[in-house]
Amino acid sequence: MYKILVVDDEKMIRELIKKYATFEGHEVYEACDGMEAIERCKEDTFDVIIMDVMMPELDGFSACSEIRKFSDTPVIMLSARGEEYDRIHGFEIGVDDYVIKPFSPKELMMRVQAIMKRREGQEKSMMNKNVVKFDTLIVDFDARQVSIDGKNIEMTPKEYELFFYMVKNRGIALSRESLISNVWGYDYYGDDRTLDTHIKLLRKSLGDYASRIVTLRGVGYRFEEK
């Protein structure tokens, strides 16, 4: 069962998709325009988004671009236009699939299944490769790489070591002493403000994900999974 967000200004289209998706056991939520879709995605997480292109307030392409700034949820775009330019533009902004209206609800559900099967395979592959993912933040321990929105983040060697240690121990309160001893070594006698400086640099490198590094007053730091 998948959690699906259906975004279309036509109530009949939303009801048609919901009917077929519910029949197949999926949980369906609705939004009537791009602005509402963005707000829903900020408040909740979905497995797949099915979204129309032409909508009031904010069109599907613009809504997808905004959603991609904080989420990599697969998007299937619906459109009455099938021009190559539209399809290419959609793929460039992060659309996963493109369905032309009028469409077969059964085929649409098959495309949902295909996207989720491919995504689940990618996640299994990441686990096998010692990779962890937090929305669009990907940490590849073996390749010693950190990327956000598909772009590699440059860090100093110590930043990598500190960040990797925190990610591997995500959700755990890490004392300043444990961080210093595990990253700088048990025989480190330098100023512990070095840790604070590196945390500050890490937060700068992580941009929108900086808030995942939480300061625990009087204790140390913790990396939040969500």
Short mmCIF file of N, CA and C in Angstrom, two decimals, residues 22-133:
data_model
loop_
_atom_site.label_atom_id
_atom_site.label_comp_id
_atom_site.label_asym_id
_atom_site.label_seq_id
_atom_site.Cartn_x
_atom_site.Cartn_y
_atom_site.Cartn_z
N THR A 22 -7.72 3.53 -4.39
CA THR A 22 -8.28 2.96 -3.18
C THR A 22 -8.64 1.50 -3.38
N PHE A 23 -9.16 1.19 -4.57
CA PHE A 23 -9.51 -0.20 -4.89
C PHE A 23 -8.29 -1.11 -4.80
N GLU A 24 -7.12 -0.57 -5.17
CA GLU A 24 -5.89 -1.35 -5.12
C GLU A 24 -5.22 -1.31 -3.75
N GLY A 25 -5.89 -0.67 -2.79
CA GLY A 25 -5.40 -0.68 -1.42
C GLY A 25 -4.53 0.50 -1.01
N HIS A 26 -4.44 1.51 -1.88
CA HIS A 26 -3.61 2.68 -1.56
C HIS A 26 -4.38 3.71 -0.74
N GLU A 27 -3.63 4.53 -0.02
CA GLU A 27 -4.21 5.61 0.78
C GLU A 27 -4.07 6.90 -0.03
N VAL A 28 -5.18 7.59 -0.28
CA VAL A 28 -5.17 8.74 -1.19
C VAL A 28 -5.52 10.04 -0.47
N TYR A 29 -4.71 11.07 -0.75
CA TYR A 29 -4.96 12.42 -0.25
C TYR A 29 -5.11 13.34 -1.45
N GLU A 30 -5.80 14.46 -1.27
CA GLU A 30 -6.08 15.33 -2.42
C GLU A 30 -5.62 16.77 -2.19
N ALA A 31 -5.32 17.45 -3.30
CA ALA A 31 -5.03 18.88 -3.31
C ALA A 31 -5.58 19.42 -4.63
N CYS A 32 -6.14 20.62 -4.60
CA CYS A 32 -6.79 21.15 -5.80
C CYS A 32 -5.93 22.12 -6.60
N ASP A 33 -4.76 22.46 -6.12
CA ASP A 33 -3.85 23.32 -6.89
C ASP A 33 -2.41 23.15 -6.39
N GLY A 34 -1.48 23.78 -7.10
CA GLY A 34 -0.07 23.65 -6.77
C GLY A 34 0.31 24.17 -5.40
N MET A 35 -0.28 25.28 -4.98
CA MET A 35 0.03 25.85 -3.67
C MET A 35 -0.37 24.91 -2.55
N GLU A 36 -1.56 24.33 -2.68
CA GLU A 36 -2.03 23.39 -1.65
C GLU A 36 -1.15 22.14 -1.63
N ALA A 37 -0.68 21.72 -2.82
CA ALA A 37 0.20 20.54 -2.90
C ALA A 37 1.49 20.78 -2.14
N ILE A 38 2.08 21.95 -2.31
CA ILE A 38 3.34 22.29 -1.62
C ILE A 38 3.13 22.26 -0.11
N GLU A 39 2.05 22.88 0.35
CA GLU A 39 1.76 22.92 1.79
C GLU A 39 1.56 21.51 2.35
N ARG A 40 0.85 20.67 1.60
CA ARG A 40 0.61 19.30 2.07
C ARG A 40 1.93 18.54 2.17
N CYS A 41 2.81 18.74 1.21
CA CYS A 41 4.10 18.04 1.20
C CYS A 41 5.02 18.53 2.32
N LYS A 42 4.84 19.76 2.75
CA LYS A 42 5.62 20.28 3.87
C LYS A 42 5.12 19.72 5.20
N GLU A 43 3.81 19.45 5.25
CA GLU A 43 3.20 18.96 6.48
C GLU A 43 3.24 17.45 6.62
N ASP A 44 3.35 16.74 5.49
CA ASP A 44 3.26 15.28 5.53
C ASP A 44 4.19 14.69 4.46
N THR A 45 4.41 13.38 4.52
CA THR A 45 5.23 12.70 3.51
C THR A 45 4.35 11.74 2.72
N PHE A 46 4.66 11.60 1.43
CA PHE A 46 3.91 10.74 0.54
C PHE A 46 4.87 9.84 -0.23
N ASP A 47 4.35 8.71 -0.70
CA ASP A 47 5.17 7.80 -1.50
C ASP A 47 5.22 8.24 -2.96
N VAL A 48 4.09 8.76 -3.45
CA VAL A 48 3.99 9.21 -4.85
C VAL A 48 3.07 10.42 -4.92
N ILE A 49 3.40 11.34 -5.84
CA ILE A 49 2.53 12.48 -6.11
C ILE A 49 2.07 12.39 -7.57
N ILE A 50 0.76 12.42 -7.79
CA ILE A 50 0.20 12.46 -9.14
C ILE A 50 -0.35 13.86 -9.33
N MET A 51 0.22 14.64 -10.27
CA MET A 51 -0.10 16.07 -10.35
C MET A 51 -0.36 16.55 -11.77
N ASP A 52 -1.42 17.33 -11.91
CA ASP A 52 -1.77 17.93 -13.19
C ASP A 52 -0.84 19.11 -13.47
N VAL A 53 -0.65 19.41 -14.75
CA VAL A 53 0.20 20.54 -15.13
C VAL A 53 -0.56 21.85 -15.03
N MET A 54 -1.69 21.94 -15.72
CA MET A 54 -2.45 23.19 -15.79
C MET A 54 -3.41 23.31 -14.61
N MET A 55 -3.07 24.19 -13.66
CA MET A 55 -3.90 24.41 -12.48
C MET A 55 -3.88 25.89 -12.09
N PRO A 56 -4.92 26.36 -11.42
CA PRO A 56 -4.93 27.74 -10.94
C PRO A 56 -3.95 27.92 -9.78
N GLU A 57 -3.71 29.16 -9.42
CA GLU A 57 -2.81 29.51 -8.33
C GLU A 57 -1.35 29.22 -8.67
N LEU A 58 -1.03 27.95 -8.93
CA LEU A 58 0.35 27.57 -9.28
C LEU A 58 0.29 26.30 -10.11
N ASP A 59 0.95 26.32 -11.28
CA ASP A 59 0.91 25.16 -12.17
C ASP A 59 1.75 24.01 -11.63
N GLY A 60 1.56 22.83 -12.22
CA GLY A 60 2.25 21.63 -11.76
C GLY A 60 3.75 21.69 -11.86
N PHE A 61 4.27 22.28 -12.95
CA PHE A 61 5.72 22.38 -13.12
C PHE A 61 6.34 23.22 -12.00
N SER A 62 5.72 24.38 -11.71
CA SER A 62 6.24 25.26 -10.66
C SER A 62 6.13 24.60 -9.29
N ALA A 63 5.02 23.90 -9.07
CA ALA A 63 4.83 23.21 -7.79
C ALA A 63 5.87 22.12 -7.62
N CYS A 64 6.14 21.37 -8.69
CA CYS A 64 7.16 20.30 -8.63
C CYS A 64 8.53 20.89 -8.31
N SER A 65 8.86 22.02 -8.93
CA SER A 65 10.16 22.67 -8.68
C SER A 65 10.30 23.05 -7.22
N GLU A 66 9.23 23.57 -6.62
CA GLU A 66 9.26 23.95 -5.21
C GLU A 66 9.37 22.74 -4.31
N ILE A 67 8.63 21.68 -4.63
CA ILE A 67 8.66 20.46 -3.82
C ILE A 67 10.05 19.82 -3.86
N ARG A 68 10.71 19.90 -5.02
CA ARG A 68 12.04 19.32 -5.16
C ARG A 68 13.09 20.00 -4.28
N LYS A 69 12.78 21.18 -3.77
CA LYS A 69 13.72 21.88 -2.90
C LYS A 69 13.82 21.21 -1.52
N PHE A 70 12.80 20.41 -1.16
CA PHE A 70 12.84 19.78 0.16
C PHE A 70 12.42 18.32 0.16
N SER A 71 12.04 17.79 -1.01
CA SER A 71 11.60 16.40 -1.05
C SER A 71 11.92 15.76 -2.40
N ASP A 72 12.23 14.45 -2.38
CA ASP A 72 12.48 13.73 -3.63
C ASP A 72 11.37 12.71 -3.90
N THR A 73 10.18 12.95 -3.35
CA THR A 73 9.04 12.07 -3.60
C THR A 73 8.77 11.98 -5.10
N PRO A 74 8.62 10.77 -5.64
CA PRO A 74 8.36 10.61 -7.08
C PRO A 74 7.11 11.37 -7.52
N VAL A 75 7.20 12.02 -8.67
CA VAL A 75 6.08 12.81 -9.22
C VAL A 75 5.70 12.27 -10.60
N ILE A 76 4.42 11.93 -10.75
CA ILE A 76 3.88 11.58 -12.06
C ILE A 76 3.05 12.78 -12.52
N MET A 77 3.42 13.36 -13.65
CA MET A 77 2.74 14.55 -14.13
C MET A 77 1.65 14.18 -15.14
N LEU A 78 0.48 14.79 -14.97
CA LEU A 78 -0.64 14.61 -15.90
C LEU A 78 -0.77 15.85 -16.77
N SER A 79 -0.98 15.67 -18.06
CA SER A 79 -1.11 16.82 -18.94
C SER A 79 -1.95 16.50 -20.16
N ALA A 80 -2.71 17.50 -20.61
CA ALA A 80 -3.50 17.34 -21.83
C ALA A 80 -2.61 17.60 -23.05
N ARG A 81 -1.41 18.13 -22.79
CA ARG A 81 -0.48 18.41 -23.89
C ARG A 81 0.64 17.37 -23.89
N GLY A 82 0.97 16.90 -25.08
CA GLY A 82 1.99 15.87 -25.17
C GLY A 82 3.23 16.29 -25.92
N GLU A 83 3.43 17.62 -26.06
CA GLU A 83 4.58 18.11 -26.80
C GLU A 83 5.89 17.69 -26.14
N GLU A 84 6.89 17.43 -26.97
CA GLU A 84 8.19 17.00 -26.47
C GLU A 84 8.78 18.03 -25.52
N TYR A 85 8.58 19.32 -25.83
CA TYR A 85 9.14 20.38 -24.98
C TYR A 85 8.63 20.25 -23.55
N ASP A 86 7.31 20.01 -23.41
CA ASP A 86 6.72 19.89 -22.08
C ASP A 86 7.30 18.70 -21.33
N ARG A 87 7.45 17.58 -22.03
CA ARG A 87 7.98 16.38 -21.37
C ARG A 87 9.42 16.60 -20.93
N ILE A 88 10.23 17.20 -21.82
CA ILE A 88 11.63 17.46 -21.48
C ILE A 88 11.73 18.41 -20.29
N HIS A 89 10.90 19.47 -20.33
CA HIS A 89 10.90 20.44 -19.22
C HIS A 89 10.54 19.75 -17.91
N GLY A 90 9.55 18.87 -17.97
CA GLY A 90 9.14 18.15 -16.78
C GLY A 90 10.26 17.30 -16.21
N PHE A 91 10.94 16.56 -17.08
CA PHE A 91 12.04 15.70 -16.62
C PHE A 91 13.19 16.53 -16.06
N GLU A 92 13.42 17.70 -16.64
CA GLU A 92 14.52 18.56 -16.18
C GLU A 92 14.29 19.07 -14.76
N ILE A 93 13.04 19.29 -14.39
CA ILE A 93 12.77 19.81 -13.04
C ILE A 93 12.53 18.71 -12.02
N GLY A 94 12.63 17.44 -12.45
CA GLY A 94 12.54 16.35 -11.50
C GLY A 94 11.30 15.49 -11.56
N VAL A 95 10.50 15.61 -12.64
CA VAL A 95 9.34 14.75 -12.81
C VAL A 95 9.82 13.33 -13.13
N ASP A 96 9.20 12.32 -12.55
CA ASP A 96 9.62 10.94 -12.75
C ASP A 96 8.92 10.26 -13.92
N ASP A 97 7.68 10.67 -14.18
CA ASP A 97 6.94 10.07 -15.29
C ASP A 97 5.93 11.09 -15.79
N TYR A 98 5.44 10.87 -17.01
CA TYR A 98 4.58 11.83 -17.69
C TYR A 98 3.43 11.07 -18.34
N VAL A 99 2.20 11.38 -17.97
CA VAL A 99 1.02 10.70 -18.51
C VAL A 99 0.12 11.71 -19.21
N ILE A 100 -0.26 11.41 -20.46
CA ILE A 100 -1.07 12.32 -21.25
C ILE A 100 -2.56 12.04 -21.03
N LYS A 101 -3.32 13.11 -20.84
CA LYS A 101 -4.78 13.01 -20.74
C LYS A 101 -5.39 12.90 -22.14
N PRO A 102 -6.48 12.17 -22.32
CA PRO A 102 -7.12 11.28 -21.34
C PRO A 102 -6.27 10.04 -21.11
N PHE A 103 -6.31 9.51 -19.91
CA PHE A 103 -5.46 8.39 -19.55
C PHE A 103 -6.28 7.22 -19.01
N SER A 104 -5.67 6.07 -18.98
CA SER A 104 -6.29 4.89 -18.42
C SER A 104 -5.91 4.81 -16.93
N PRO A 105 -6.88 4.84 -16.01
CA PRO A 105 -6.58 4.74 -14.57
C PRO A 105 -5.78 3.48 -14.25
N LYS A 106 -6.08 2.40 -14.95
CA LYS A 106 -5.37 1.15 -14.72
C LYS A 106 -3.90 1.30 -15.09
N GLU A 107 -3.63 1.94 -16.24
CA GLU A 107 -2.24 2.16 -16.65
C GLU A 107 -1.54 3.09 -15.67
N LEU A 108 -2.26 4.10 -15.17
CA LEU A 108 -1.68 5.04 -14.21
C LEU A 108 -1.24 4.29 -12.95
N MET A 109 -2.07 3.37 -12.46
CA MET A 109 -1.72 2.59 -11.28
C MET A 109 -0.51 1.68 -11.56
N MET A 110 -0.43 1.18 -12.79
CA MET A 110 0.72 0.35 -13.16
C MET A 110 2.00 1.19 -13.16
N ARG A 111 1.88 2.45 -13.56
CA ARG A 111 3.05 3.33 -13.54
C ARG A 111 3.47 3.65 -12.11
N VAL A 112 2.49 3.80 -11.23
CA VAL A 112 2.79 4.01 -9.82
C VAL A 112 3.57 2.81 -9.28
N GLN A 113 3.10 1.61 -9.59
CA GLN A 113 3.76 0.38 -9.15
C GLN A 113 5.19 0.31 -9.69
N ALA A 114 5.35 0.66 -10.98
CA ALA A 114 6.68 0.58 -11.62
C ALA A 114 7.65 1.55 -10.95
N ILE A 115 7.20 2.77 -10.68
CA ILE A 115 8.06 3.77 -10.04
C ILE A 115 8.46 3.32 -8.64
N MET A 116 7.51 2.82 -7.87
CA MET A 116 7.80 2.41 -6.50
C MET A 116 8.69 1.17 -6.47
N LYS A 117 8.51 0.26 -7.42
CA LYS A 117 9.37 -0.92 -7.49
C LYS A 117 10.80 -0.51 -7.79
N ARG A 118 10.96 0.42 -8.72
CA ARG A 118 12.29 0.91 -9.07
C ARG A 118 12.93 1.64 -7.88
N ARG A 119 12.12 2.44 -7.19
CA ARG A 119 12.64 3.20 -6.05
C ARG A 119 13.06 2.27 -4.91
N GLU A 120 12.26 1.26 -4.65
CA GLU A 120 12.59 0.30 -3.60
C GLU A 120 13.87 -0.45 -3.93
N GLY A 121 14.07 -0.74 -5.22
CA GLY A 121 15.29 -1.41 -5.66
C GLY A 121 16.50 -0.52 -5.45
N GLN A 122 16.34 0.78 -5.72
CA GLN A 122 17.43 1.74 -5.52
C GLN A 122 17.78 1.85 -4.04
N GLU A 123 16.76 1.83 -3.18
CA GLU A 123 17.01 1.95 -1.74
C GLU A 123 17.75 0.72 -1.22
N LYS A 124 17.38 -0.47 -1.73
CA LYS A 124 18.07 -1.69 -1.33
C LYS A 124 19.52 -1.64 -1.79
N SER A 125 19.72 -1.12 -2.99
CA SER A 125 21.08 -1.00 -3.53
C SER A 125 21.91 -0.07 -2.67
N MET A 126 21.29 1.02 -2.21
CA MET A 126 21.99 1.98 -1.36
C MET A 126 22.39 1.32 -0.04
N MET A 127 21.49 0.50 0.51
CA MET A 127 21.80 -0.18 1.77
C MET A 127 22.99 -1.11 1.60
N ASN A 128 23.02 -1.80 0.46
CA ASN A 128 24.13 -2.72 0.18
C ASN A 128 25.45 -1.98 -0.03
N LYS A 129 25.34 -0.73 -0.49
CA LYS A 129 26.54 0.05 -0.76
C LYS A 129 26.96 0.92 0.43
N ASN A 130 26.34 0.67 1.59
CA ASN A 130 26.67 1.45 2.78
C ASN A 130 26.36 2.93 2.57
N VAL A 131 25.14 3.17 2.09
CA VAL A 131 24.67 4.52 1.83
C VAL A 131 23.43 4.78 2.67
N VAL A 132 23.34 5.97 3.27
CA VAL A 132 22.13 6.35 3.98
C VAL A 132 21.57 7.61 3.35
N LYS A 133 20.24 7.73 3.41
CA LYS A 133 19.57 8.82 2.72
C LYS A 133 18.57 9.50 3.64
#
